[in-house]
């Protein structure tokens, strides 16, 4: 009989509901045995709703009291690094909500703690795990799609001013950035998982309308080792919302359009002349798995059961975080930035904005 993994949810606010709901669909693989929050009323309501027995007011208390395989970090972004390191020191695997940390320096501290631990650090990037993304990666490994030439990655979302009422939102120090760090990250993490290593970025960022001290819009042109050139837009200014990825290969265009989660129907393949068989091969490869937390959690439990490294690994998520740092560095220095250029001497290593946002001396107000 396979062992039931024991997990705990830390932070019982908005996204913790998706974690609990997804875990309830995986009862044959794992059980949420405990939860933590600094807000006792929220903790009680959450645990009552999801039938979670053990309740704690801090991660430290949780780790002292429970034998765990995984902690889900569903706290605001500024807590992820410290809580991840604390759990790794107790040899408990960490599944952190995005963004995994606020800076590249923090990512490297997590990787150091992971290297010294028997446990692993993984980040929630749930859009890597639907069958459409897996189908695209499979087809790219076969003949037919041809060379990837150009790509588009648009996160055109809308957030009213009231969205920023939560104290951790829209501030460099506690969220690490605006829609580039907090929202577009989902879409371009998927883009990177498909296209591989990026090499250079040129970007602009603007603070147009929202009551934040971060950007509310960014646009980047990104080159990849495999020769693809992509444009990436991250916006919270779009009343007509969409998440849109498009890959133009020499043999076909592959598109994904959705908002916060996709199914097989969200994908479309349009073959180039002479490549019509790709339509049939695309459809045959789809297995009906939607993107989402439960698809990623299943992959994590598969990895843990087989002694593998749970996805998305700290190395993979650092590549995504480095692109974010490079978008800000390019935007605020008005120069192209290469992968590897943001080293420990760069102001963008220890702070995503490099303390260089042109509007940073303007207090956010509306
Ligand atoms: N993957 C996704 O699609 C997705 C969607 C939304 C949010 N998120 C991410 O999830 C994280 C949480 O976002 P949210 O919207 O749920 O936030 P939230 O503010 O609704 O919830 C955070 C919870 O953490 C608790 N908390 C704060 N400090 C704590 C501490 N030290 N120990 C324990 N609990 C603590 C708060 O009391 C609150 O209940 C963020 O990093 C966010 O970016 C991911």
mmCIF file of C-alpha atoms and ligand atoms in Angstrom:
data_model
loop_
_atom_site.group_PDB
_atom_site.id
_atom_site.type_symbol
_atom_site.label_atom_id
_atom_site.label_comp_id
_atom_site.label_asym_id
_atom_site.label_seq_id
_atom_site.Cartn_x
_atom_site.Cartn_y
_atom_site.Cartn_z
ATOM 1 C CA UNK A 1 0.000 0.000 0.000
ATOM 2 C CA UNK A 2 1.351 3.487 -0.844
ATOM 3 C CA UNK A 3 2.008 5.838 2.065
ATOM 4 C CA UNK A 4 -0.343 8.794 2.612
ATOM 5 C CA UNK A 5 1.732 12.004 2.634
ATOM 6 C CA UNK A 6 1.136 14.386 5.553
ATOM 7 C CA UNK A 7 0.921 18.078 4.674
ATOM 8 C CA UNK A 8 0.106 21.370 6.446
ATOM 9 C CA UNK A 9 -1.141 24.696 5.072
ATOM 10 C CA UNK A 10 0.548 27.848 6.393
ATOM 11 C CA UNK A 11 -1.541 30.993 5.818
ATOM 12 C CA UNK A 12 -5.283 30.378 5.512
ATOM 13 C CA UNK A 13 -6.361 33.348 3.346
ATOM 14 C CA UNK A 14 -7.476 33.522 -0.287
ATOM 15 C CA UNK A 15 -5.249 31.025 -2.126
ATOM 16 C CA UNK A 16 -5.246 28.551 0.772
ATOM 17 C CA UNK A 17 -8.825 27.732 -0.278
ATOM 18 C CA UNK A 18 -7.519 26.490 -3.655
ATOM 19 C CA UNK A 19 -4.885 24.404 -1.841
ATOM 20 C CA UNK A 20 -7.459 22.826 0.479
ATOM 21 C CA UNK A 21 -9.925 22.220 -2.368
ATOM 22 C CA UNK A 22 -7.233 20.622 -4.539
ATOM 23 C CA UNK A 23 -5.995 18.475 -1.661
ATOM 24 C CA UNK A 24 -9.551 17.246 -1.081
ATOM 25 C CA UNK A 25 -9.449 15.735 -4.602
ATOM 26 C CA UNK A 26 -6.212 13.870 -3.767
ATOM 27 C CA UNK A 27 -7.324 12.109 -0.568
ATOM 28 C CA UNK A 28 -5.825 8.811 -1.717
ATOM 29 C CA UNK A 29 -2.369 10.459 -1.964
ATOM 30 C CA UNK A 30 -2.136 12.893 0.952
ATOM 31 C CA UNK A 31 -3.890 14.437 3.933
ATOM 32 C CA UNK A 32 -3.816 18.006 5.258
ATOM 33 C CA UNK A 33 -3.227 17.296 8.951
ATOM 34 C CA UNK A 34 -2.701 20.863 10.208
ATOM 35 C CA UNK A 35 -2.938 24.557 9.379
ATOM 36 C CA UNK A 36 -1.305 27.757 10.660
ATOM 37 C CA UNK A 37 -2.380 31.394 10.723
ATOM 38 C CA UNK A 38 -1.612 34.405 12.874
ATOM 39 C CA UNK A 39 -5.319 35.332 12.638
ATOM 40 C CA UNK A 40 -7.144 32.908 15.004
ATOM 41 C CA UNK A 41 -10.635 33.581 13.634
ATOM 42 C CA UNK A 42 -9.553 32.949 10.052
ATOM 43 C CA UNK A 43 -7.669 29.819 11.097
ATOM 44 C CA UNK A 44 -10.703 28.427 12.923
ATOM 45 C CA UNK A 45 -13.065 29.137 10.033
ATOM 46 C CA UNK A 46 -10.674 27.538 7.531
ATOM 47 C CA UNK A 47 -10.042 24.419 9.613
ATOM 48 C CA UNK A 48 -13.741 23.962 10.353
ATOM 49 C CA UNK A 49 -14.613 24.282 6.670
ATOM 50 C CA UNK A 50 -11.940 21.805 5.476
ATOM 51 C CA UNK A 51 -12.082 19.480 8.511
ATOM 52 C CA UNK A 52 -8.463 20.052 9.546
ATOM 53 C CA UNK A 53 -7.768 18.822 13.062
ATOM 54 C CA UNK A 54 -4.613 20.561 14.263
ATOM 55 C CA UNK A 55 -4.310 24.353 14.435
ATOM 56 C CA UNK A 56 -1.219 26.470 15.183
ATOM 57 C CA UNK A 57 -0.424 30.169 15.415
ATOM 58 C CA UNK A 58 3.124 29.854 13.997
ATOM 59 C CA UNK A 59 5.201 27.711 11.678
ATOM 60 C CA UNK A 60 7.674 27.138 14.525
ATOM 61 C CA UNK A 61 4.929 25.572 16.685
ATOM 62 C CA UNK A 62 3.740 23.480 13.735
ATOM 63 C CA UNK A 63 7.202 22.088 12.975
ATOM 64 C CA UNK A 64 7.786 21.264 16.649
ATOM 65 C CA UNK A 65 4.509 19.372 16.976
ATOM 66 C CA UNK A 66 3.898 17.528 13.687
ATOM 67 C CA UNK A 67 5.633 14.921 11.534
ATOM 68 C CA UNK A 68 5.206 16.352 8.023
ATOM 69 C CA UNK A 69 6.192 15.589 4.450
ATOM 70 C CA UNK A 70 5.205 18.960 2.949
ATOM 71 C CA UNK A 71 4.290 22.473 4.093
ATOM 72 C CA UNK A 72 2.244 24.617 1.703
ATOM 73 C CA UNK A 73 3.297 28.268 2.084
ATOM 74 C CA UNK A 74 0.190 30.354 1.363
ATOM 75 C CA UNK A 75 1.409 33.434 3.240
ATOM 76 C CA UNK A 76 2.130 36.840 1.660
ATOM 77 C CA UNK A 77 5.288 36.867 -0.513
ATOM 78 C CA UNK A 78 7.559 38.535 2.067
ATOM 79 C CA UNK A 79 7.233 35.518 4.410
ATOM 80 C CA UNK A 80 8.129 32.806 1.876
ATOM 81 C CA UNK A 81 11.930 32.920 2.207
ATOM 82 C CA UNK A 82 12.081 32.841 6.023
ATOM 83 C CA UNK A 83 9.384 30.192 6.332
ATOM 84 C CA UNK A 84 10.938 28.072 3.559
ATOM 85 C CA UNK A 85 14.339 28.112 5.244
ATOM 86 C CA UNK A 86 12.797 27.238 8.619
ATOM 87 C CA UNK A 87 10.934 24.238 7.141
ATOM 88 C CA UNK A 88 13.957 23.062 5.124
ATOM 89 C CA UNK A 89 16.054 23.144 8.316
ATOM 90 C CA UNK A 90 13.492 20.737 9.800
ATOM 91 C CA UNK A 91 13.858 18.561 6.675
ATOM 92 C CA UNK A 92 10.282 19.210 5.573
ATOM 93 C CA UNK A 93 9.586 19.720 1.852
ATOM 94 C CA UNK A 94 8.293 23.179 0.959
ATOM 95 C CA UNK A 95 5.649 23.999 -1.624
ATOM 96 C CA UNK A 96 5.635 27.801 -1.794
ATOM 97 C CA UNK A 97 3.056 29.921 -3.524
ATOM 98 C CA UNK A 98 4.431 32.257 -6.168
ATOM 99 C CA UNK A 99 6.474 34.372 -6.068
ATOM 100 C CA UNK A 100 8.880 32.014 -4.258
ATOM 101 C CA UNK A 101 10.820 34.982 -2.813
ATOM 102 C CA UNK A 102 11.184 38.742 -3.186
ATOM 103 C CA UNK A 103 14.680 38.851 -4.762
ATOM 104 C CA UNK A 104 17.378 36.776 -6.442
ATOM 105 C CA UNK A 105 19.422 37.063 -3.229
ATOM 106 C CA UNK A 106 16.524 35.425 -1.360
ATOM 107 C CA UNK A 107 16.311 32.674 -4.008
ATOM 108 C CA UNK A 108 19.978 31.898 -3.475
ATOM 109 C CA UNK A 109 19.505 31.741 0.318
ATOM 110 C CA UNK A 110 16.660 29.262 -0.186
ATOM 111 C CA UNK A 111 18.818 27.166 -2.546
ATOM 112 C CA UNK A 112 21.602 27.145 0.072
ATOM 113 C CA UNK A 113 19.181 25.925 2.768
ATOM 114 C CA UNK A 114 17.824 23.323 0.338
ATOM 115 C CA UNK A 115 21.342 22.045 -0.427
ATOM 116 C CA UNK A 116 21.911 21.520 3.318
ATOM 117 C CA UNK A 117 18.530 19.816 3.824
ATOM 118 C CA UNK A 118 17.180 16.342 3.175
ATOM 119 C CA UNK A 119 14.056 18.076 1.781
ATOM 120 C CA UNK A 120 13.248 20.058 -1.389
ATOM 121 C CA UNK A 121 11.815 23.463 -2.276
ATOM 122 C CA UNK A 122 9.122 23.723 -4.964
ATOM 123 C CA UNK A 123 7.098 26.683 -6.242
ATOM 124 C CA UNK A 124 3.439 26.656 -7.309
ATOM 125 C CA UNK A 125 3.372 27.381 -11.051
ATOM 126 C CA UNK A 126 0.190 25.490 -11.810
ATOM 127 C CA UNK A 127 -0.033 26.321 -15.527
ATOM 128 C CA UNK A 128 2.903 24.038 -16.350
ATOM 129 C CA UNK A 129 0.732 21.043 -15.491
ATOM 130 C CA UNK A 130 -2.234 20.948 -17.890
ATOM 131 C CA UNK A 131 -2.260 18.444 -20.745
ATOM 132 C CA UNK A 132 -2.106 21.258 -23.350
ATOM 133 C CA UNK A 133 1.347 22.392 -22.139
ATOM 134 C CA UNK A 134 2.557 18.812 -21.921
ATOM 135 C CA UNK A 135 1.209 18.093 -25.432
ATOM 136 C CA UNK A 136 3.082 21.088 -26.837
ATOM 137 C CA UNK A 137 6.373 19.988 -25.219
ATOM 138 C CA UNK A 138 5.869 16.442 -26.581
ATOM 139 C CA UNK A 139 5.164 17.677 -30.124
ATOM 140 C CA UNK A 140 8.234 19.946 -29.978
ATOM 141 C CA UNK A 141 10.322 16.844 -29.272
ATOM 142 C CA UNK A 142 8.978 15.127 -32.406
ATOM 143 C CA UNK A 143 9.232 16.046 -36.106
ATOM 144 C CA UNK A 144 6.671 18.413 -37.558
ATOM 145 C CA UNK A 145 6.258 21.596 -35.549
ATOM 146 C CA UNK A 146 9.633 22.782 -36.813
ATOM 147 C CA UNK A 147 11.682 25.649 -35.425
ATOM 148 C CA UNK A 148 10.153 28.006 -32.840
ATOM 149 C CA UNK A 149 10.483 31.474 -34.370
ATOM 150 C CA UNK A 150 8.378 33.991 -32.460
ATOM 151 C CA UNK A 151 6.143 34.062 -29.377
ATOM 152 C CA UNK A 152 3.695 36.349 -27.593
ATOM 153 C CA UNK A 153 2.928 36.207 -23.860
ATOM 154 C CA UNK A 154 0.251 38.650 -22.751
ATOM 155 C CA UNK A 155 -1.105 38.970 -19.225
ATOM 156 C CA UNK A 156 -3.775 41.625 -19.689
ATOM 157 C CA UNK A 157 -5.610 41.672 -16.372
ATOM 158 C CA UNK A 158 -7.639 44.273 -14.469
ATOM 159 C CA UNK A 159 -7.486 45.160 -10.792
ATOM 160 C CA UNK A 160 -9.565 47.935 -9.160
ATOM 161 C CA UNK A 161 -7.921 50.271 -6.633
ATOM 162 C CA UNK A 162 -9.569 48.313 -3.780
ATOM 163 C CA UNK A 163 -7.461 45.232 -4.696
ATOM 164 C CA UNK A 164 -4.514 47.067 -3.144
ATOM 165 C CA UNK A 165 -6.236 47.506 0.244
ATOM 166 C CA UNK A 166 -4.368 44.406 1.522
ATOM 167 C CA UNK A 167 -1.197 45.855 3.101
ATOM 168 C CA UNK A 168 1.172 43.456 1.271
ATOM 169 C CA UNK A 169 -0.057 44.297 -2.214
ATOM 170 C CA UNK A 170 1.516 46.724 -4.663
ATOM 171 C CA UNK A 171 4.627 47.541 -2.604
ATOM 172 C CA UNK A 172 8.195 46.702 -3.641
ATOM 173 C CA UNK A 173 9.204 45.818 -0.086
ATOM 174 C CA UNK A 174 6.454 43.309 0.615
ATOM 175 C CA UNK A 175 5.345 42.048 -2.829
ATOM 176 C CA UNK A 176 8.604 42.537 -4.748
ATOM 177 C CA UNK A 177 6.912 44.131 -7.770
ATOM 178 C CA UNK A 178 3.677 44.719 -9.659
ATOM 179 C CA UNK A 179 2.067 42.633 -12.428
ATOM 180 C CA UNK A 180 5.471 41.417 -13.653
ATOM 181 C CA UNK A 181 6.217 39.797 -10.285
ATOM 182 C CA UNK A 182 2.675 38.980 -9.174
ATOM 183 C CA UNK A 183 0.536 38.155 -12.211
ATOM 184 C CA UNK A 184 2.404 37.830 -15.528
ATOM 185 C CA UNK A 185 4.799 35.482 -13.695
ATOM 186 C CA UNK A 186 2.294 32.639 -14.279
ATOM 187 C CA UNK A 187 2.219 33.134 -18.042
ATOM 188 C CA UNK A 188 5.920 33.721 -18.690
ATOM 189 C CA UNK A 189 6.885 30.873 -16.350
ATOM 190 C CA UNK A 190 4.884 28.657 -18.735
ATOM 191 C CA UNK A 191 6.550 30.371 -21.722
ATOM 192 C CA UNK A 192 10.008 29.613 -20.252
ATOM 193 C CA UNK A 193 9.063 26.013 -19.454
ATOM 194 C CA UNK A 194 8.292 25.571 -23.159
ATOM 195 C CA UNK A 195 11.014 27.654 -24.832
ATOM 196 C CA UNK A 196 13.885 26.971 -22.385
ATOM 197 C CA UNK A 197 16.725 29.320 -21.476
ATOM 198 C CA UNK A 198 16.270 33.025 -22.209
ATOM 199 C CA UNK A 199 19.383 35.016 -23.134
ATOM 200 C CA UNK A 200 18.588 38.756 -23.291
ATOM 201 C CA UNK A 201 15.760 41.155 -22.456
ATOM 202 C CA UNK A 202 14.906 44.763 -23.312
ATOM 203 C CA UNK A 203 11.977 46.195 -21.350
ATOM 204 C CA UNK A 204 9.958 49.197 -20.268
ATOM 205 C CA UNK A 205 7.846 49.559 -17.113
ATOM 206 C CA UNK A 206 5.329 52.247 -16.253
ATOM 207 C CA UNK A 207 3.171 53.319 -13.336
ATOM 208 C CA UNK A 208 0.052 54.530 -15.121
ATOM 209 C CA UNK A 209 -2.959 54.551 -12.833
ATOM 210 C CA UNK A 210 -3.056 52.225 -9.831
ATOM 211 C CA UNK A 211 -2.436 53.176 -6.164
ATOM 212 C CA UNK A 212 0.824 51.252 -5.882
ATOM 213 C CA UNK A 213 4.506 52.107 -5.684
ATOM 214 C CA UNK A 214 5.359 49.343 -8.186
ATOM 215 C CA UNK A 215 4.769 49.288 -11.942
ATOM 216 C CA UNK A 216 1.233 48.552 -13.138
ATOM 217 C CA UNK A 217 2.406 47.778 -16.707
ATOM 218 C CA UNK A 218 5.544 46.308 -18.265
ATOM 219 C CA UNK A 219 6.506 45.222 -21.776
ATOM 220 C CA UNK A 220 9.588 43.211 -22.735
ATOM 221 C CA UNK A 221 11.292 41.740 -25.785
ATOM 222 C CA UNK A 222 13.063 38.501 -24.858
ATOM 223 C CA UNK A 223 15.516 36.362 -26.878
ATOM 224 C CA UNK A 224 15.989 32.644 -26.244
ATOM 225 C CA UNK A 225 18.930 30.252 -26.723
ATOM 226 C CA UNK A 226 16.879 28.312 -29.284
ATOM 227 C CA UNK A 227 16.551 31.453 -31.435
ATOM 228 C CA UNK A 228 12.944 32.402 -30.568
ATOM 229 C CA UNK A 229 12.130 36.074 -29.993
ATOM 230 C CA UNK A 230 9.150 36.752 -27.699
ATOM 231 C CA UNK A 231 7.206 39.779 -26.541
ATOM 232 C CA UNK A 232 5.831 39.775 -22.996
ATOM 233 C CA UNK A 233 3.231 42.217 -21.643
ATOM 234 C CA UNK A 234 2.222 42.337 -17.972
ATOM 235 C CA UNK A 235 -0.681 44.670 -17.229
ATOM 236 C CA UNK A 236 -3.303 45.289 -14.547
ATOM 237 C CA UNK A 237 -4.935 48.030 -16.650
ATOM 238 C CA UNK A 238 -7.053 45.914 -19.035
ATOM 239 C CA UNK A 239 -10.854 45.897 -18.428
ATOM 240 C CA UNK A 240 -11.089 43.299 -21.230
ATOM 241 C CA UNK A 241 -8.997 40.627 -19.524
ATOM 242 C CA UNK A 242 -7.092 37.756 -21.105
ATOM 243 C CA UNK A 243 -4.066 35.510 -20.626
ATOM 244 C CA UNK A 244 -2.763 34.841 -24.142
ATOM 245 C CA UNK A 245 0.272 32.829 -25.262
ATOM 246 C CA UNK A 246 1.128 32.282 -28.899
ATOM 247 C CA UNK A 247 3.981 30.262 -30.394
ATOM 248 C CA UNK A 248 4.774 30.611 -34.106
ATOM 249 C CA UNK A 249 6.755 27.554 -35.247
ATOM 250 C CA UNK A 250 7.825 27.038 -38.860
ATOM 251 C CA UNK A 251 5.178 24.266 -39.055
ATOM 252 C CA UNK A 252 2.257 25.737 -37.064
ATOM 253 C CA UNK A 253 0.922 28.435 -34.769
ATOM 254 C CA UNK A 254 -0.034 27.162 -31.302
ATOM 255 C CA UNK A 255 -2.219 29.444 -29.158
ATOM 256 C CA UNK A 256 -3.468 29.354 -25.563
ATOM 257 C CA UNK A 257 -6.188 31.772 -24.442
ATOM 258 C CA UNK A 258 -7.749 31.694 -20.991
ATOM 259 C CA UNK A 259 -7.845 33.808 -17.830
ATOM 260 C CA UNK A 260 -6.842 32.051 -14.603
ATOM 261 C CA UNK A 261 -6.770 28.406 -15.693
ATOM 262 C CA UNK A 262 -7.001 26.446 -18.929
ATOM 263 C CA UNK A 263 -8.567 23.264 -20.292
ATOM 264 C CA UNK A 264 -7.766 21.462 -23.556
ATOM 265 C CA UNK A 265 -10.359 23.675 -25.285
ATOM 266 C CA UNK A 266 -8.295 26.788 -24.450
ATOM 267 C CA UNK A 267 -5.610 25.648 -26.923
ATOM 268 C CA UNK A 268 -5.624 25.860 -30.749
ATOM 269 C CA UNK A 269 -3.175 24.684 -33.405
ATOM 270 C CA UNK A 270 -3.195 26.220 -36.898
ATOM 271 C CA UNK A 271 -0.918 24.329 -39.304
ATOM 272 C CA UNK A 272 1.283 25.987 -41.932
ATOM 273 C CA UNK A 273 0.571 24.837 -45.526
ATOM 274 C CA UNK A 274 1.816 21.269 -45.967
ATOM 275 C CA UNK A 275 1.671 20.494 -42.211
ATOM 276 C CA UNK A 276 -2.046 19.657 -41.891
ATOM 277 C CA UNK A 277 -1.318 16.306 -40.139
ATOM 278 C CA UNK A 278 -0.270 18.321 -37.067
ATOM 279 C CA UNK A 279 -3.935 19.087 -36.290
ATOM 280 C CA UNK A 280 -4.702 15.383 -35.847
ATOM 281 C CA UNK A 281 -1.499 14.759 -33.867
ATOM 282 C CA UNK A 282 -2.275 17.733 -31.583
ATOM 283 C CA UNK A 283 -5.787 16.458 -30.810
ATOM 284 C CA UNK A 284 -4.598 12.880 -30.230
ATOM 285 C CA UNK A 285 -2.107 14.045 -27.584
ATOM 286 C CA UNK A 286 -4.600 15.873 -25.354
ATOM 287 C CA UNK A 287 -5.641 13.960 -22.227
ATOM 288 C CA UNK A 288 -8.232 16.323 -20.741
ATOM 289 C CA UNK A 289 -6.189 17.489 -17.734
ATOM 290 C CA UNK A 290 -6.853 21.139 -16.900
ATOM 291 C CA UNK A 291 -4.135 23.367 -15.450
ATOM 292 C CA UNK A 292 -4.454 24.068 -11.736
ATOM 293 C CA UNK A 293 -3.196 23.350 -8.264
ATOM 294 C CA UNK A 294 -4.473 19.751 -8.158
ATOM 295 C CA UNK A 295 -2.599 18.858 -11.376
ATOM 296 C CA UNK A 296 0.660 20.207 -9.911
ATOM 297 C CA UNK A 297 0.056 18.600 -6.491
ATOM 298 C CA UNK A 298 -0.446 15.199 -8.181
ATOM 299 C CA UNK A 299 2.912 15.655 -9.953
ATOM 300 C CA UNK A 300 4.531 16.569 -6.622
ATOM 301 C CA UNK A 301 3.215 13.459 -4.871
ATOM 302 C CA UNK A 302 4.340 11.324 -7.852
ATOM 303 C CA UNK A 303 7.856 12.773 -7.492
ATOM 304 C CA UNK A 304 7.965 12.285 -3.715
ATOM 305 C CA UNK A 305 6.673 8.714 -4.025
ATOM 306 C CA UNK A 306 9.414 7.815 -6.496
ATOM 307 C CA UNK A 307 12.215 9.605 -4.621
ATOM 308 C CA UNK A 308 12.382 12.337 -7.275
ATOM 309 C CA UNK A 309 12.566 16.134 -6.975
ATOM 310 C CA UNK A 310 9.116 17.750 -6.731
ATOM 311 C CA UNK A 311 8.317 20.316 -9.444
ATOM 312 C CA UNK A 312 8.699 23.274 -9.974
ATOM 313 C CA UNK A 313 12.289 23.103 -8.680
ATOM 314 C CA UNK A 314 14.251 25.989 -7.176
ATOM 315 C CA UNK A 315 16.559 25.981 -10.239
ATOM 316 C CA UNK A 316 13.610 26.314 -12.606
ATOM 317 C CA UNK A 317 11.899 29.014 -10.578
ATOM 318 C CA UNK A 318 15.175 30.960 -10.297
ATOM 319 C CA UNK A 319 15.243 31.170 -14.106
ATOM 320 C CA UNK A 320 11.770 32.787 -14.000
ATOM 321 C CA UNK A 321 12.770 35.112 -11.135
ATOM 322 C CA UNK A 322 15.941 36.120 -12.989
ATOM 323 C CA UNK A 323 13.825 37.153 -15.988
ATOM 324 C CA UNK A 324 11.726 39.347 -13.669
ATOM 325 C CA UNK A 325 14.840 40.987 -12.202
ATOM 326 C CA UNK A 326 16.163 41.528 -15.734
ATOM 327 C CA UNK A 327 12.876 43.111 -16.910
ATOM 328 C CA UNK A 328 13.090 45.627 -14.055
ATOM 329 C CA UNK A 329 16.840 46.166 -14.570
ATOM 330 C CA UNK A 330 16.365 46.808 -18.293
ATOM 331 C CA UNK A 331 13.362 49.070 -17.726
ATOM 332 C CA UNK A 332 15.025 51.176 -15.028
ATOM 333 C CA UNK A 333 18.519 51.390 -16.586
ATOM 334 C CA UNK A 334 17.105 51.666 -20.140
ATOM 335 C CA UNK A 335 19.594 49.058 -21.413
ATOM 336 C CA UNK A 336 19.351 45.420 -22.595
ATOM 337 C CA UNK A 337 20.159 42.863 -19.856
ATOM 338 C CA UNK A 338 21.686 39.402 -20.459
ATOM 339 C CA UNK A 339 21.033 36.264 -18.407
ATOM 340 C CA UNK A 340 23.752 36.019 -15.749
ATOM 341 C CA UNK A 341 24.387 39.771 -15.781
ATOM 342 C CA UNK A 342 22.526 40.368 -12.501
ATOM 343 C CA UNK A 343 25.200 39.029 -10.164
ATOM 344 C CA UNK A 344 25.704 39.722 -6.461
ATOM 345 C CA UNK A 345 27.194 43.157 -7.236
ATOM 346 C CA UNK A 346 24.083 44.364 -9.108
ATOM 347 C CA UNK A 347 21.562 46.582 -7.275
ATOM 348 C CA UNK A 348 18.856 44.376 -8.840
ATOM 349 C CA UNK A 349 20.184 41.275 -7.011
ATOM 350 C CA UNK A 350 19.092 42.333 -3.523
ATOM 351 C CA UNK A 351 16.008 44.389 -4.565
ATOM 352 C CA UNK A 352 13.844 43.746 -7.625
ATOM 353 C CA UNK A 353 13.548 47.492 -8.321
ATOM 354 C CA UNK A 354 17.284 48.057 -7.779
ATOM 355 C CA UNK A 355 16.047 51.118 -5.824
ATOM 356 C CA UNK A 356 15.909 52.696 -9.266
ATOM 357 C CA UNK A 357 12.223 53.003 -10.242
ATOM 358 C CA UNK A 358 11.911 56.517 -11.687
ATOM 359 C CA UNK A 359 8.765 57.161 -9.652
ATOM 360 C CA UNK A 360 10.099 55.657 -6.390
ATOM 361 C CA UNK A 361 10.194 59.027 -4.634
ATOM 362 C CA UNK A 362 6.501 59.600 -5.474
ATOM 363 C CA UNK A 363 4.208 58.348 -2.694
ATOM 364 C CA UNK A 364 1.471 56.105 -4.103
ATOM 365 C CA UNK A 365 -1.894 57.783 -3.542
ATOM 366 C CA UNK A 366 -5.307 58.044 -5.196
HETATM 367 N N1 LIG B 1 -1.032 30.466 -7.646
HETATM 368 C C1 LIG B 1 -1.980 31.372 -7.784
HETATM 369 O O1 LIG B 1 -2.746 31.371 -8.740
HETATM 370 C C2 LIG B 1 -2.151 32.436 -6.721
HETATM 371 C C3 LIG B 1 -3.326 33.184 -6.665
HETATM 372 C C4 LIG B 1 -3.475 34.134 -5.642
HETATM 373 C C5 LIG B 1 -2.446 34.341 -4.731
HETATM 374 N N2 LIG B 1 -1.282 33.610 -4.855
HETATM 375 C C6 LIG B 1 -0.158 33.844 -3.917
HETATM 376 O O2 LIG B 1 -0.490 33.258 -2.658
HETATM 377 C C7 LIG B 1 0.101 34.008 -1.594
HETATM 378 C C8 LIG B 1 -0.994 34.410 -0.593
HETATM 379 O O3 LIG B 1 -1.936 35.207 -1.271
HETATM 380 P P1 LIG B 1 -3.438 35.378 -0.698
HETATM 381 O O4 LIG B 1 -4.158 36.182 -1.719
HETATM 382 O O5 LIG B 1 -3.977 34.050 -0.267
HETATM 383 O O6 LIG B 1 -3.142 36.282 0.594
HETATM 384 P P2 LIG B 1 -4.117 36.565 1.845
HETATM 385 O O7 LIG B 1 -3.668 37.853 2.418
HETATM 386 O O8 LIG B 1 -5.542 36.367 1.452
HETATM 387 O O9 LIG B 1 -3.758 35.366 2.857
HETATM 388 C C9 LIG B 1 -2.525 35.293 3.545
HETATM 389 C C10 LIG B 1 -2.779 34.645 4.907
HETATM 390 O O10 LIG B 1 -1.511 34.465 5.565
HETATM 391 C C11 LIG B 1 -1.679 34.790 6.936
HETATM 392 N N3 LIG B 1 -0.377 35.133 7.500
HETATM 393 C C12 LIG B 1 0.308 36.307 7.402
HETATM 394 N N4 LIG B 1 1.506 36.186 8.014
HETATM 395 C C13 LIG B 1 1.572 34.924 8.507
HETATM 396 C C14 LIG B 1 2.574 34.213 9.207
HETATM 397 N N5 LIG B 1 3.731 34.776 9.552
HETATM 398 N N6 LIG B 1 2.311 32.908 9.541
HETATM 399 C C15 LIG B 1 1.141 32.328 9.200
HETATM 400 N N7 LIG B 1 0.156 32.976 8.533
HETATM 401 C C16 LIG B 1 0.383 34.247 8.174
HETATM 402 C C17 LIG B 1 -2.680 35.949 6.944
HETATM 403 O O11 LIG B 1 -3.292 36.118 8.209
HETATM 404 C C18 LIG B 1 -3.650 35.482 5.849
HETATM 405 O O12 LIG B 1 -4.674 34.682 6.374
HETATM 406 C C19 LIG B 1 0.803 35.200 -2.265
HETATM 407 O O13 LIG B 1 2.165 34.902 -2.428
HETATM 408 C C20 LIG B 1 0.112 35.304 -3.611
HETATM 409 O O14 LIG B 1 0.925 35.870 -4.624
HETATM 410 C C21 LIG B 1 -1.137 32.666 -5.806
#
